[in-house]
Short mmCIF file of C-alpha atoms and ligand atoms in Angstrom, two decimals:
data_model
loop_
_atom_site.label_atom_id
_atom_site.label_comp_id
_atom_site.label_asym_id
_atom_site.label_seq_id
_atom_site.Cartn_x
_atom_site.Cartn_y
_atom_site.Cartn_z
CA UNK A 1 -86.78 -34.28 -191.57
CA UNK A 2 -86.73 -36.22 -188.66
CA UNK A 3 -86.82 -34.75 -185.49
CA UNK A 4 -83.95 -35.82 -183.71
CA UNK A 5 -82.33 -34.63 -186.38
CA UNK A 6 -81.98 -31.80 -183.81
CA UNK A 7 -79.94 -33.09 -181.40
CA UNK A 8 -77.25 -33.86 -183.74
CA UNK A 9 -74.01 -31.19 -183.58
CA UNK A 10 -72.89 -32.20 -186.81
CA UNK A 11 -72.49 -35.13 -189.46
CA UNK A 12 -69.18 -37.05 -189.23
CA UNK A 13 -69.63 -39.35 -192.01
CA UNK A 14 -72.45 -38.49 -194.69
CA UNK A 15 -74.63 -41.01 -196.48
CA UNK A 16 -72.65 -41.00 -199.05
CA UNK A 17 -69.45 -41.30 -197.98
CA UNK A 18 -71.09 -44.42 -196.46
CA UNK A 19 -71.91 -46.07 -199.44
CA UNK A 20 -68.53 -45.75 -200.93
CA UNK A 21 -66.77 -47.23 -197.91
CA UNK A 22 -69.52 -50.35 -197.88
CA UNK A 23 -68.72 -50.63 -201.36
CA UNK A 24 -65.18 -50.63 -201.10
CA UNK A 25 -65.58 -53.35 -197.92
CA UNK A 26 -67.66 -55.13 -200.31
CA UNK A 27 -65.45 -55.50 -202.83
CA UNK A 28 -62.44 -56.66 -200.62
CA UNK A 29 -64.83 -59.32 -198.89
CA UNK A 30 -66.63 -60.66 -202.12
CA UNK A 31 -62.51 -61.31 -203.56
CA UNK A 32 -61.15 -62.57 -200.02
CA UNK A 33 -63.95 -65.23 -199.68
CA UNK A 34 -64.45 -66.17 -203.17
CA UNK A 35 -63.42 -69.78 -202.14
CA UNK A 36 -64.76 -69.44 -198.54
CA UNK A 37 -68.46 -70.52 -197.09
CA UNK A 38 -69.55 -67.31 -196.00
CA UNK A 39 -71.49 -66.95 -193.05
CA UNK A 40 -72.85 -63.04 -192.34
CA UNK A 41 -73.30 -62.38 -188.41
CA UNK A 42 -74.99 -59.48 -187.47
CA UNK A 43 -74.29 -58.30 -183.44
CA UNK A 44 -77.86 -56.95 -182.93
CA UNK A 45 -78.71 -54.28 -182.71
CA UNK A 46 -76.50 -51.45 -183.75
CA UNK A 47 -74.62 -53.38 -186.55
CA UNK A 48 -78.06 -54.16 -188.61
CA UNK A 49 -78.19 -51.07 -191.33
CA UNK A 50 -74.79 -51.36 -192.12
CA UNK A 51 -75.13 -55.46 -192.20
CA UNK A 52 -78.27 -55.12 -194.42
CA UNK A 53 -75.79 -52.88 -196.29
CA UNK A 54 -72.96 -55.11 -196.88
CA UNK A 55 -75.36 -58.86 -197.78
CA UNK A 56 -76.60 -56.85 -200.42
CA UNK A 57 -73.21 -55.50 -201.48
CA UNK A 58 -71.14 -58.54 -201.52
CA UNK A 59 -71.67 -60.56 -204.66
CA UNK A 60 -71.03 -63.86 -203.02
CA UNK A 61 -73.62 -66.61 -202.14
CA UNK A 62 -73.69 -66.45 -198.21
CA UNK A 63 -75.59 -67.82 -195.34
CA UNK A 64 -76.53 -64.68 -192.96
CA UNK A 65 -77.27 -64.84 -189.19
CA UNK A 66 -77.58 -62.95 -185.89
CA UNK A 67 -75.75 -62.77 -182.01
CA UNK A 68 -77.04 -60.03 -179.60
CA UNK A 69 -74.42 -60.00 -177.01
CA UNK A 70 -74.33 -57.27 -174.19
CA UNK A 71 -70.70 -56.03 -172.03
CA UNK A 72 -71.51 -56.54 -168.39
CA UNK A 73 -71.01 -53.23 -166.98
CA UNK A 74 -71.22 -51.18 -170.31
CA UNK A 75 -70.13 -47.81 -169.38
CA UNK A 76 -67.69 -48.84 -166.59
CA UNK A 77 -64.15 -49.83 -167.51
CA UNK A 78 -64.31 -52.35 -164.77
CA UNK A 79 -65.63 -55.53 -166.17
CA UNK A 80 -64.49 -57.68 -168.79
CA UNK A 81 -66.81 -60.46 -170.05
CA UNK A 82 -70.26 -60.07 -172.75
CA UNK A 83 -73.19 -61.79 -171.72
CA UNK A 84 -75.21 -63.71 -175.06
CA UNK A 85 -78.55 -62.61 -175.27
CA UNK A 86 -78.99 -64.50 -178.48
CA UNK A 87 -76.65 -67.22 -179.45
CA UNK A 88 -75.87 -68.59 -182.47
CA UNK A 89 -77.00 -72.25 -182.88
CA UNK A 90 -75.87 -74.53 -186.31
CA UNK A 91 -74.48 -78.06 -186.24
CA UNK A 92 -72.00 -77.44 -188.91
CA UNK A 93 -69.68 -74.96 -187.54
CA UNK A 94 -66.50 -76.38 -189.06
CA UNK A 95 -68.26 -76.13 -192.27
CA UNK A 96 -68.62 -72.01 -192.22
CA UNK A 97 -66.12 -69.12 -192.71
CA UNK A 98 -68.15 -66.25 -189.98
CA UNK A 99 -67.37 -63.07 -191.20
CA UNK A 100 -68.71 -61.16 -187.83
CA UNK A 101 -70.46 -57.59 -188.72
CA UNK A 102 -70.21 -54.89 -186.48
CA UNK A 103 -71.13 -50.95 -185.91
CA UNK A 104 -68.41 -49.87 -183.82
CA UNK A 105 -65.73 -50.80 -181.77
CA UNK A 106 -65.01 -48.99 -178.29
CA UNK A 107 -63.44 -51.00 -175.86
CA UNK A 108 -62.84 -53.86 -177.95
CA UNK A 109 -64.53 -56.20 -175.76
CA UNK A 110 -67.33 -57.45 -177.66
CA UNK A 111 -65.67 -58.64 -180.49
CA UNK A 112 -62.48 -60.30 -179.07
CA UNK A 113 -64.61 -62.19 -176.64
CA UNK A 114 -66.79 -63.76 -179.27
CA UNK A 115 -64.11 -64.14 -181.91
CA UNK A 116 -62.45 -66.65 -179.22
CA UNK A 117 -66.37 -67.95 -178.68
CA UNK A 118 -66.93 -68.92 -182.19
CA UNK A 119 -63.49 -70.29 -182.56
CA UNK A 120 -64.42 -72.34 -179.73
CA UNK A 121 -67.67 -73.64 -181.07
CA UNK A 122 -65.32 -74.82 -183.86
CA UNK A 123 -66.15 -72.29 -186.72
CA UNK A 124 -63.52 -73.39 -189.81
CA UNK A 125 -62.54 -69.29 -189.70
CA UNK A 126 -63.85 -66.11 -187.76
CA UNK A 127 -62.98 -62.59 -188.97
CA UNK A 128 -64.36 -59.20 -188.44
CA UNK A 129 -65.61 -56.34 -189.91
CA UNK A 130 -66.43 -53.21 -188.16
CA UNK A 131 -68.51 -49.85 -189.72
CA UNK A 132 -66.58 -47.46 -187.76
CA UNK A 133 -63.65 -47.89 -184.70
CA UNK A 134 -62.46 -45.62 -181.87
CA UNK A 135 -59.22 -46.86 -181.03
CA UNK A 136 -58.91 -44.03 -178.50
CA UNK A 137 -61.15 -45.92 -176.28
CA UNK A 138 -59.67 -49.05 -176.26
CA UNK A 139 -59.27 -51.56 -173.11
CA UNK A 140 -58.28 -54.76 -174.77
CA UNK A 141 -56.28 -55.09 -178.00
CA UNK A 142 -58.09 -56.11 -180.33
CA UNK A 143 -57.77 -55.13 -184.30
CA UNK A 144 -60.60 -56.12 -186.77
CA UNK A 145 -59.87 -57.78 -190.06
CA UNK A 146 -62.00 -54.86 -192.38
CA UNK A 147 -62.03 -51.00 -190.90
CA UNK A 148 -64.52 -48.68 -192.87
CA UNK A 149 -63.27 -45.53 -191.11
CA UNK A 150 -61.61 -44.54 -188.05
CA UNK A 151 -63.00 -42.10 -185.92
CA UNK A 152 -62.17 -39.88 -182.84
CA UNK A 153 -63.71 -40.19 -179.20
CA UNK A 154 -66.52 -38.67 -179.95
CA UNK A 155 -70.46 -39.19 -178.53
CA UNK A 156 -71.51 -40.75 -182.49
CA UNK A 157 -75.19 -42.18 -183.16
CA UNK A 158 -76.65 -42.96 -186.68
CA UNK A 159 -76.82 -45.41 -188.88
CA UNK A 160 -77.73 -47.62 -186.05
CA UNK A 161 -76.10 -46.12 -183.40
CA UNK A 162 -78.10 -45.44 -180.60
CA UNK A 163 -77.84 -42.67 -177.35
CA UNK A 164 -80.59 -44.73 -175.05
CA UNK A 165 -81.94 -46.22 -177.96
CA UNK A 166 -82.45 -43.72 -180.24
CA UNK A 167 -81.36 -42.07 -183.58
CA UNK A 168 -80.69 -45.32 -185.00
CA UNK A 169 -82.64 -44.44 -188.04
CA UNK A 170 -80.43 -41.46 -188.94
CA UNK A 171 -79.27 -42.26 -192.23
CA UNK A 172 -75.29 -40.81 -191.20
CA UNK A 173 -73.09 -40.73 -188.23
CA UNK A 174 -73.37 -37.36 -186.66
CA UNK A 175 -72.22 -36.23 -183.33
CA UNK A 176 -74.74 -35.97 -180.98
CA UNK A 177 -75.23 -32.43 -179.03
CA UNK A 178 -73.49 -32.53 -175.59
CA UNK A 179 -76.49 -30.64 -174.36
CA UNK A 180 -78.92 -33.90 -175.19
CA UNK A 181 -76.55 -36.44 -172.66
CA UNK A 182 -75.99 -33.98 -170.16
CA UNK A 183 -79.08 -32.90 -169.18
CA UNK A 184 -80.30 -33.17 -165.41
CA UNK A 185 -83.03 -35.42 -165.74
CA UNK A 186 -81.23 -38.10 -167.56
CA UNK A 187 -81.50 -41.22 -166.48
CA UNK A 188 -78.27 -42.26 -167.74
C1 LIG B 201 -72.17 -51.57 -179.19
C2 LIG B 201 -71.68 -51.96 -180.57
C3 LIG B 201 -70.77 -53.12 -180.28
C4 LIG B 201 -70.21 -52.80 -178.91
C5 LIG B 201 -68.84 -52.24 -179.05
O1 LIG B 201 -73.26 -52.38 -178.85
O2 LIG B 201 -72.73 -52.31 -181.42
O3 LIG B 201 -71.48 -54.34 -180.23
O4 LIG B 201 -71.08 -51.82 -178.33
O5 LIG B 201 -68.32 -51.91 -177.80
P1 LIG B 201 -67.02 -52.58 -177.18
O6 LIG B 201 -65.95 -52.58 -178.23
O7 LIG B 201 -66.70 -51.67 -176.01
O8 LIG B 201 -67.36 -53.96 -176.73
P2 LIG B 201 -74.22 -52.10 -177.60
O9 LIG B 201 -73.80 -52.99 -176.46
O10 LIG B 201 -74.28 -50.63 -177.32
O11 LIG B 201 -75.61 -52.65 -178.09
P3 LIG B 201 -76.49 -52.26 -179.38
O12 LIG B 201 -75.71 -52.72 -180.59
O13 LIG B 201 -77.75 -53.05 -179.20
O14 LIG B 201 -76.72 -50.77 -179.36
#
């Protein structure tokens, strides 16, 4: 067992429950873009177990690739705009249907900023698929084309959710000890 298995309060969404919704999500994707030219875009980091997930799961030919985008001032609700860390470079946008991946969606910033950013570059069609959303925390509206569950405002890491960039490797969502984010010496 790992360790930081510890800090976790309790699982929200086992490993298997998981696997059934990625292989429901699966199914719906491999149908929907059947006549599409899938392109697979992981939003490093948290999105990458449950995108290594899904490539495996749909059973279409696809082209996969990766963003890493960061809110400016994550954890205020004062700021609006992502900053690209690692942009996504191709000469033949028009020629790809991007089928962004994603962990979680809090705010809804991320994704509705680069869903108008990859229209922009001229993508033929950009949709979205998000792991797990908290609608309860939501600043812009923004409502992603595949849900695998909804979820309350809780503190969740796990399956590549992080709390200061850990627990990613936990292989469910669990809520995460109030006692481990509180704690006086926290940095955060
Ligand atoms: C998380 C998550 C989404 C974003 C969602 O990433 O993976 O990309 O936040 O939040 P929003 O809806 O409020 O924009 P984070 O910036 O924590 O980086 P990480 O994936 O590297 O952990």
């Amino acid at each position: 067992m790992n360790i930081l298995e510890n800090d976790i309060e309790k699982i929200l969404i086992s490993k298997e429950e998981i696997n059934s919704i990625e292989n429901a999500m699966a199914a719906q994707i491999s149908d929907d873009y059947a006549d599409k030219n899938l392109l697979l875009l992981c939003i490093l980091k948290g999105s990458v177990v449950f995108f290594s997930d899904l490539m495996r799961k749909i059973t279409l030919p696809m082209q996969i690739d990766f963003m890493k985008v960061t809110s400016y001032g994550k954890g205020s609700t004062s700021t609006g705009n992502v900053r690209i860390l690692l942009d996504l470079h191709r000469e033949d946008f028009s020629a790809v249907d991007v089928l962004i991946v994603e962990d979680i969606i809090d705010s809804g910033r991320t994704l509705s900023t680069l869903v108008e950013y990859l229209k922009m570059k001229g993508c033929r069609s950009v949709k979205t698929c998000t792991l797990l959303d908290k609608p309860a925390r939501r600043e812009v509206e923004f409502t992603p084309d595949y849900t695998g569950k909804i979820i309350p405002d809780e503190f969740v890491v796990g399956f590549g959710l992080d709390y200061a960039e850990k627990y990613r490797e936990l292989p469910y969502v669990g809520i995460l000890k109030p006692s481990v984010y509180t704690k006086e010496d926290n940095p955060d």
